[in-house]
PDB file of C-alpha atoms in Angstrom:
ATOM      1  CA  UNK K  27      88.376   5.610 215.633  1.00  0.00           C
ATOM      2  CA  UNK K  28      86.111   5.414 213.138  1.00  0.00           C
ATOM      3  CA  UNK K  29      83.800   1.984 213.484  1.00  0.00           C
ATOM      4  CA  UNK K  30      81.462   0.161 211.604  1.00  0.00           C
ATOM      5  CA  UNK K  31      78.333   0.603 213.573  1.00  0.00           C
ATOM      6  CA  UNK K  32      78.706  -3.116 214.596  1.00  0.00           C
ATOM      7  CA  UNK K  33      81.878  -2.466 216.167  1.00  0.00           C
ATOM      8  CA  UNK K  34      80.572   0.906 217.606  1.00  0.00           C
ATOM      9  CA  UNK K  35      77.435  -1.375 219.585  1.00  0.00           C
ATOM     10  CA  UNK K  36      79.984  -3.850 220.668  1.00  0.00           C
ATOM     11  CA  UNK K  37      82.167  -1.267 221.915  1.00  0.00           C
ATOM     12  CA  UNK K  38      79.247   1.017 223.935  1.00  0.00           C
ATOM     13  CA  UNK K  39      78.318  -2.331 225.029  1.00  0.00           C
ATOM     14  CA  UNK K  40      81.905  -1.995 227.035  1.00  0.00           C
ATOM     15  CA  UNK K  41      80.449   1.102 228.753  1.00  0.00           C
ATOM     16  CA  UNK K  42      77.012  -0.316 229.847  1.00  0.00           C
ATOM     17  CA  UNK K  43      75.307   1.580 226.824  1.00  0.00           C
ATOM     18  CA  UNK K  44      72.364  -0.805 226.372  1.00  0.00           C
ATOM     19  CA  UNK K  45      72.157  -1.690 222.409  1.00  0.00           C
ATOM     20  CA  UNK K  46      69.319  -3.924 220.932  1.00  0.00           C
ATOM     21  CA  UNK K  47      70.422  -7.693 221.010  1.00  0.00           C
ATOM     22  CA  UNK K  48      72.064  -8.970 217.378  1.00  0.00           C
ATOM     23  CA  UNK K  49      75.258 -10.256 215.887  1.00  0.00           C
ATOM     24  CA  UNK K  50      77.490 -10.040 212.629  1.00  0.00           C
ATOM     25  CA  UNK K  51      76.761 -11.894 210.050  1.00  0.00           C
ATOM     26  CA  UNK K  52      79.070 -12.592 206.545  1.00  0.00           C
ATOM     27  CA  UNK K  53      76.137 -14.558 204.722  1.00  0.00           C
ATOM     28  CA  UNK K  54      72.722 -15.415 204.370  1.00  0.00           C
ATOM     29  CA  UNK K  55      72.776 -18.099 206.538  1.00  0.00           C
ATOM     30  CA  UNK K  56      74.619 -16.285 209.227  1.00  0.00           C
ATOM     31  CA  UNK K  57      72.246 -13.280 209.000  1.00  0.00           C
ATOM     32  CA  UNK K  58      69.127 -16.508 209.472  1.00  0.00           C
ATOM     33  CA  UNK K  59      71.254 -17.854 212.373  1.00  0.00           C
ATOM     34  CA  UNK K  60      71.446 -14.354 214.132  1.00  0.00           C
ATOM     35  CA  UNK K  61      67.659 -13.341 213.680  1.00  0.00           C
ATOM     36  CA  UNK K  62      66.904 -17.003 215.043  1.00  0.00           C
ATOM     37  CA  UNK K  63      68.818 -16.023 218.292  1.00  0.00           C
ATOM     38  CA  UNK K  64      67.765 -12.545 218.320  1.00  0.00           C
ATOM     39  CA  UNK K  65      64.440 -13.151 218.449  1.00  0.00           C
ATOM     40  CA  UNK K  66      61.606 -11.907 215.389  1.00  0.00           C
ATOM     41  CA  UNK K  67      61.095  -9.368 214.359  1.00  0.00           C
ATOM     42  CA  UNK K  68      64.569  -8.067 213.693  1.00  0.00           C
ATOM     43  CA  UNK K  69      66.374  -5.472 211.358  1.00  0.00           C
ATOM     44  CA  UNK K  70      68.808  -6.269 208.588  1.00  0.00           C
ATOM     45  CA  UNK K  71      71.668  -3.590 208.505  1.00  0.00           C
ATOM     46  CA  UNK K  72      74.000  -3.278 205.958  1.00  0.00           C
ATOM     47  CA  UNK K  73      77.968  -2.310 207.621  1.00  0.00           C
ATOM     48  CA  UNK K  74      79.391   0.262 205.355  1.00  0.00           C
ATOM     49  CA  UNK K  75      81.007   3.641 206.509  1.00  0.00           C
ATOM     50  CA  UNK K  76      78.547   5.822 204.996  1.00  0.00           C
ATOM     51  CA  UNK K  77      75.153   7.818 206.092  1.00  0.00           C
ATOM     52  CA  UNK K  78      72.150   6.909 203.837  1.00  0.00           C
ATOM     53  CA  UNK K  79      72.100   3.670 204.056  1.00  0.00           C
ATOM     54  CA  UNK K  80      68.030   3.373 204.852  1.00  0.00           C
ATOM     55  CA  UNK K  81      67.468   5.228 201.915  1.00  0.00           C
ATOM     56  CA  UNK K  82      69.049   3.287 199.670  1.00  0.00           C
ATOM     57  CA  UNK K  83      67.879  -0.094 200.871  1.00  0.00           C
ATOM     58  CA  UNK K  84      70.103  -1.123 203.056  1.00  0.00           C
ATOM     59  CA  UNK K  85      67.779  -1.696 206.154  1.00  0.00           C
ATOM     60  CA  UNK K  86      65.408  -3.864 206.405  1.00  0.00           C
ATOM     61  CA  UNK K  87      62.675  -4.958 208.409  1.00  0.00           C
ATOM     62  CA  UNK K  88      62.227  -8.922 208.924  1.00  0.00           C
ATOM     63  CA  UNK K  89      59.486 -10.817 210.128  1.00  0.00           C
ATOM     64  CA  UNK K  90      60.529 -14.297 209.657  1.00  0.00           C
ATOM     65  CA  UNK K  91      63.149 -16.294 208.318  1.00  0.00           C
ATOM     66  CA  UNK K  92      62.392 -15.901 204.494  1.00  0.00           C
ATOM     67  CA  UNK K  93      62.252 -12.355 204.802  1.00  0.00           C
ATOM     68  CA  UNK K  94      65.578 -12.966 206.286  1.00  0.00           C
ATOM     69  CA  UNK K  95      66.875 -14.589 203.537  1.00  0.00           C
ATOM     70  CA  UNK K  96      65.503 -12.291 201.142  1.00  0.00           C
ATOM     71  CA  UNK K  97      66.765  -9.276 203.114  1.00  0.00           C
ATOM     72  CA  UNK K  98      70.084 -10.003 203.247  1.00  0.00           C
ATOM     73  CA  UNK K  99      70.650 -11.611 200.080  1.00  0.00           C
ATOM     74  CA  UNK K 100      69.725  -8.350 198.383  1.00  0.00           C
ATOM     75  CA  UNK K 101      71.509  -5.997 200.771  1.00  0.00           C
ATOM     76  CA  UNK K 102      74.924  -8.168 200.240  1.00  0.00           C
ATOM     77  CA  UNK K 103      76.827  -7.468 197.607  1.00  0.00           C
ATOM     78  CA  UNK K 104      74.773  -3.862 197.592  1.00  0.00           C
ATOM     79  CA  UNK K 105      76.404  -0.808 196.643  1.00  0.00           C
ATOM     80  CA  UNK K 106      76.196   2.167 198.804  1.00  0.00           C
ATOM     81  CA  UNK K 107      77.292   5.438 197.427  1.00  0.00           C
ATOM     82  CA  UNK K 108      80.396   3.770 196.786  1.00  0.00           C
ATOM     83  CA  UNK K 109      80.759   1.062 199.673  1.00  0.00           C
ATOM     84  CA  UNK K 110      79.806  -1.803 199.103  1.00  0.00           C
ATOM     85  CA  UNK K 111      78.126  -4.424 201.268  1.00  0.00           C
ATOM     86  CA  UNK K 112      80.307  -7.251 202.378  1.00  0.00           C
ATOM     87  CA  UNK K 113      78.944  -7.410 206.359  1.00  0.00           C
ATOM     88  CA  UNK K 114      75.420  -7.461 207.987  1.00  0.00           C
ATOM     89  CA  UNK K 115      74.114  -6.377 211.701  1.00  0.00           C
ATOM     90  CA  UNK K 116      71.187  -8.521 212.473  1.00  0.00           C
ATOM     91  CA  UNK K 117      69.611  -6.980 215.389  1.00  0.00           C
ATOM     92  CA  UNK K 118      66.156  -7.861 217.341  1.00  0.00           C
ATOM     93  CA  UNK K 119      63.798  -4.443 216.420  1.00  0.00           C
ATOM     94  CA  UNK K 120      62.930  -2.256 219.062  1.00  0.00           C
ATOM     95  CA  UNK K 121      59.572  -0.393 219.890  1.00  0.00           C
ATOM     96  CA  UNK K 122      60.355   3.252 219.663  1.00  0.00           C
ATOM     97  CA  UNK K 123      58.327   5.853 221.444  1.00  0.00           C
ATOM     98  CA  UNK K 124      60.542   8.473 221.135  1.00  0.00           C
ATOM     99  CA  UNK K 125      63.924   9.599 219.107  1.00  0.00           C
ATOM    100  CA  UNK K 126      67.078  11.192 220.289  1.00  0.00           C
ATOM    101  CA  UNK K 127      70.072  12.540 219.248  1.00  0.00           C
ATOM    102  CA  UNK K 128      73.532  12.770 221.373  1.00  0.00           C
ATOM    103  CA  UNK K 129      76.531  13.389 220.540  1.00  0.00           C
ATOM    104  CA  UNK K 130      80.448  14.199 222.454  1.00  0.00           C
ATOM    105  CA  UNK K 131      82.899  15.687 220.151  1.00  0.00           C
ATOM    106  CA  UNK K 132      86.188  17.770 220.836  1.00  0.00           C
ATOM    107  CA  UNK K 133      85.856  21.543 219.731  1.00  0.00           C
ATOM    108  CA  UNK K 134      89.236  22.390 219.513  1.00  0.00           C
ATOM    109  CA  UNK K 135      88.918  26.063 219.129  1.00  0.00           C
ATOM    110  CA  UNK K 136      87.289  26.458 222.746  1.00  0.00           C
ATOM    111  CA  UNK K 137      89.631  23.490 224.063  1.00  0.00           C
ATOM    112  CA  UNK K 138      86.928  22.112 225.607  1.00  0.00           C
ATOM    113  CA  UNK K 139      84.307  18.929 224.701  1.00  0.00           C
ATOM    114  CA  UNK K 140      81.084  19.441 222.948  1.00  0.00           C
ATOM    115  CA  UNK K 141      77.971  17.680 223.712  1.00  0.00           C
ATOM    116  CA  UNK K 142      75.357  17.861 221.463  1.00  0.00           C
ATOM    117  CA  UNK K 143      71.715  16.841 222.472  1.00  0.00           C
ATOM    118  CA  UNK K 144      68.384  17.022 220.190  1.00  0.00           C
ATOM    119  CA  UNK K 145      64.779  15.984 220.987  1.00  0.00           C
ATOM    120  CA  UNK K 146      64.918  15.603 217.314  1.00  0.00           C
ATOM    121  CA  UNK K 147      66.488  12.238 216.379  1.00  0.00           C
ATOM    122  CA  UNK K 148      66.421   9.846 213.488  1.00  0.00           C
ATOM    123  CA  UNK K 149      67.187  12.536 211.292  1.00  0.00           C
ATOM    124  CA  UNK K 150      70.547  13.839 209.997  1.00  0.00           C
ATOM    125  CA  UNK K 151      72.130  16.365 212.541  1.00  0.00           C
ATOM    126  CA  UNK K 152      73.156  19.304 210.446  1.00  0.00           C
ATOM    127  CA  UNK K 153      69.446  19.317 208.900  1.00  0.00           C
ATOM    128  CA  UNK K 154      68.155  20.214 212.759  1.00  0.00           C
ATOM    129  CA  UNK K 155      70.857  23.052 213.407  1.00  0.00           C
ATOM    130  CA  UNK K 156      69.756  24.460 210.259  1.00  0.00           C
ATOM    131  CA  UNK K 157      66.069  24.302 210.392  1.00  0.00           C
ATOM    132  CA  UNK K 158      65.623  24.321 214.350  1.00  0.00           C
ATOM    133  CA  UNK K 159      68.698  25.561 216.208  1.00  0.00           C
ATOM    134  CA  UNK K 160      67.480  25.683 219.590  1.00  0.00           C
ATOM    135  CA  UNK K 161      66.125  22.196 219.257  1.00  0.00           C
ATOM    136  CA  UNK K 162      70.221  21.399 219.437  1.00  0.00           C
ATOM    137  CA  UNK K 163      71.977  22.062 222.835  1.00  0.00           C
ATOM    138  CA  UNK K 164      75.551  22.545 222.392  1.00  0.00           C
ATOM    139  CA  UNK K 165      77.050  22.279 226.098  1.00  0.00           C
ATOM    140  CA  UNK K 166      80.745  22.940 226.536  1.00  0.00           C
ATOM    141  CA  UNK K 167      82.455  20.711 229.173  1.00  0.00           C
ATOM    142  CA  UNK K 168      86.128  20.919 230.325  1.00  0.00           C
ATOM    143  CA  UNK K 169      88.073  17.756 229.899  1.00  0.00           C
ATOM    144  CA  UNK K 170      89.202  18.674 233.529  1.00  0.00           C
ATOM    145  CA  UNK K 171      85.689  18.298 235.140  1.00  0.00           C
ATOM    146  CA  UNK K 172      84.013  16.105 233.337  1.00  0.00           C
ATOM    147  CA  UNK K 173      79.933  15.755 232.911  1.00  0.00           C
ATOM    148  CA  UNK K 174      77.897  14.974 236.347  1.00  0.00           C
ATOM    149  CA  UNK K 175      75.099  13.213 236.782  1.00  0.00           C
ATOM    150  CA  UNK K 176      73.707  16.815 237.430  1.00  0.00           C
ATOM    151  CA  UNK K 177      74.441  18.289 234.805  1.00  0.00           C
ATOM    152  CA  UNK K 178      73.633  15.421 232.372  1.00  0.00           C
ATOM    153  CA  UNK K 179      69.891  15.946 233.830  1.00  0.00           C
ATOM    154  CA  UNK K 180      70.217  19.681 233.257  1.00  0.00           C
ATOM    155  CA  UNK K 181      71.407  19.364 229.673  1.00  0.00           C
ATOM    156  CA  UNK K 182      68.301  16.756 229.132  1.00  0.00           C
ATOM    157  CA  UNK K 183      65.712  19.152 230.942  1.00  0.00           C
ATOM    158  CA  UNK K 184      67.282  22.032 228.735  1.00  0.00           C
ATOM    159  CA  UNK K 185      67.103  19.831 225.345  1.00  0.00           C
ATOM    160  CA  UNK K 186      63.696  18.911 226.107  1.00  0.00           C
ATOM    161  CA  UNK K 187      63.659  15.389 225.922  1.00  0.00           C
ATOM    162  CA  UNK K 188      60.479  13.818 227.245  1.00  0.00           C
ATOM    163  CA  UNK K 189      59.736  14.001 230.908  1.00  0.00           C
ATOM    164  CA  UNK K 190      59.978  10.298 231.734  1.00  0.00           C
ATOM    165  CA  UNK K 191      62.825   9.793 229.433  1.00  0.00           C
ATOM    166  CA  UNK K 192      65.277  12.522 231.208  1.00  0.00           C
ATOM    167  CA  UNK K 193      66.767  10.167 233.511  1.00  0.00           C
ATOM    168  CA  UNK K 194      67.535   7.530 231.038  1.00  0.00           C
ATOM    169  CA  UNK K 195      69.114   9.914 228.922  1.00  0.00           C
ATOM    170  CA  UNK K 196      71.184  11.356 231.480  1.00  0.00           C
ATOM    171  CA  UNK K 197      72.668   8.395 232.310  1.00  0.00           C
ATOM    172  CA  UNK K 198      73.057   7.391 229.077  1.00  0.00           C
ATOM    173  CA  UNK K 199      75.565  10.532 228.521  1.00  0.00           C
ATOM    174  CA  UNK K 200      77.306   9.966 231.720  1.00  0.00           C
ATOM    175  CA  UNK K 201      77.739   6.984 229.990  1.00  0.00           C
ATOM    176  CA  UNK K 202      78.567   7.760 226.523  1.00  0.00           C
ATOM    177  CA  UNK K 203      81.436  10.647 227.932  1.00  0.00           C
ATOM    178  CA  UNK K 204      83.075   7.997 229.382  1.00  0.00           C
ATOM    179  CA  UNK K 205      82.940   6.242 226.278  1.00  0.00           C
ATOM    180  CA  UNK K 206      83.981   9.237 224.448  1.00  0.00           C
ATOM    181  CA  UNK K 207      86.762  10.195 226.579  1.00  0.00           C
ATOM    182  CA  UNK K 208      88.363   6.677 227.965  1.00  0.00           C
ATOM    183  CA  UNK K 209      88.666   5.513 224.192  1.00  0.00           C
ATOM    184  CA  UNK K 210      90.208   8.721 223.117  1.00  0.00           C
ATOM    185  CA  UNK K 211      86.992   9.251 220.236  1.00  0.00           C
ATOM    186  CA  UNK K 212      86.608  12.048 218.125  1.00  0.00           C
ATOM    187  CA  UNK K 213      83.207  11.679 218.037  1.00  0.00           C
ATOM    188  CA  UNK K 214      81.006   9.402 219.833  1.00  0.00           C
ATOM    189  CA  UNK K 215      77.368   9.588 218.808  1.00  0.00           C
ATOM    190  CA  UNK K 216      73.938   7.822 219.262  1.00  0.00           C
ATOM    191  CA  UNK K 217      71.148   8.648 216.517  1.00  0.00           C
ATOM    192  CA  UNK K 218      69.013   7.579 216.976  1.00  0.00           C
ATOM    193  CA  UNK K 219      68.788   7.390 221.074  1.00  0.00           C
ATOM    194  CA  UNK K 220      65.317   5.858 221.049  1.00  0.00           C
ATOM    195  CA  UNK K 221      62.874   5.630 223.942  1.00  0.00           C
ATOM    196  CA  UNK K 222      60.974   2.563 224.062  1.00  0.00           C
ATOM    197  CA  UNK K 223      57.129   2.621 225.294  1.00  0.00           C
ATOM    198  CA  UNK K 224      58.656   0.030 228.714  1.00  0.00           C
ATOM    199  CA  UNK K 225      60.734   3.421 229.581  1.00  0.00           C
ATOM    200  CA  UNK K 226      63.813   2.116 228.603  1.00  0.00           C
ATOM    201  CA  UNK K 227      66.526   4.235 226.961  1.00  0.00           C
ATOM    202  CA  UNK K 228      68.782   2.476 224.809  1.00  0.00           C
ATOM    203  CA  UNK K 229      71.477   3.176 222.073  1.00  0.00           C
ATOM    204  CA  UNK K 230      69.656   2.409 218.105  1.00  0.00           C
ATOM    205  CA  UNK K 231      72.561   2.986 216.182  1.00  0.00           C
ATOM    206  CA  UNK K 232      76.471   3.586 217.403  1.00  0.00           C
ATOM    207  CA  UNK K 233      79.066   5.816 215.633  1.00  0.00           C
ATOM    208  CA  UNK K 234      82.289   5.826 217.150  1.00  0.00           C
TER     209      UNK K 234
END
């Protein structure tokens, strides 16, 4: 698969991966209609199947519904290192304490899945390997067996995610394995995996 990151949310949603509230919209008046029932402030999110999309404008914070309006009228029609905007995510915006990064991907040399889990999220993957490689676990699990609660805690503890954010997290990639695995994925990935100052663990963005 490879899904907008609309499609990704609504599809984690399937697995019990909490996502921030929001909806699709095709227009301005849609993306107004969304933020209404999402609840201020929210974030505008151009759809396009490309990373980079903050830095070129296509998110947006809103406060209200002119900056709504304004928001989305500029980010429609936007073009994004070739893609250009025809969809928006409207999505309440979340207080973030901390950033994650997980990921489940097949590594087909070792036959085995890959789980990849960073303190360090919010930032682009391959930039933390490089500058930081043991901030990145890389855990090896065989199709077979699966990932425990157990060991989802163990992988957490060893990534170092924040003490009061290990249990969230660890269910999150019991989770997100069985989203990876029961949809036949290539990749399944959360990044950011925010902690929120409540506690709460949820799912910021969705690639699938």
């Amino acid at each position: 698969m490879d899904l907008f990151e609309y499609q990704g949310k609504q599809y984690f949603a399937r697995f019990d991966i909490p996502v921030s509230p929001g909806g699709v919209a095709d227009t301005v008046d849609e993306a107004v209609k969304v933020a209404n029932a999402s609840g201020f402030p929210v974030v505008v999110k151009a759809q396009v199947q490309v990373g980079g999309r903050g830095k070129a404008g296509g998110i947006k914070l809103a406060n209200n519904t002119d900056e709504v309006r304004l928001h989305a009228g500029n980010i429609l029609g936007m073009d994004i290192k070739g893609h250009v905007v025809k969809r928006l995510w409207v999505e309440h915006a979340s207080d973030i304490a901390e950033e994650y990064y997980a990921s489940y991907t097949l590594d087909r040399s070792a036959k085995k899945h890959l789980l990849m889990l960073s303190a360090q999220g919010g930032v682009d993957i391959e930039e933390v390997a490089a500058k930081d490689p043991p901030a990145l676990v890389k855990w090896h699990i065989d199709p077979v067996d699966g990932i425990s609660p157990a060991a989802a805690r163990d992988a957490a503890v060893r990534a170092k995610i924040d003490a009061e954010a290990v249990d969230g997290v660890a269910d999150m990639l019991v989770k997100l394995y069985r989203c990876f695995t029961e949809g036949d994925c290539d990749l399944a990935e959360i990044n950011p995996l925010i902690l929120r100052p409540d506690g709460g663990v949820h799912a910021l963005d969705a690639q699938a």
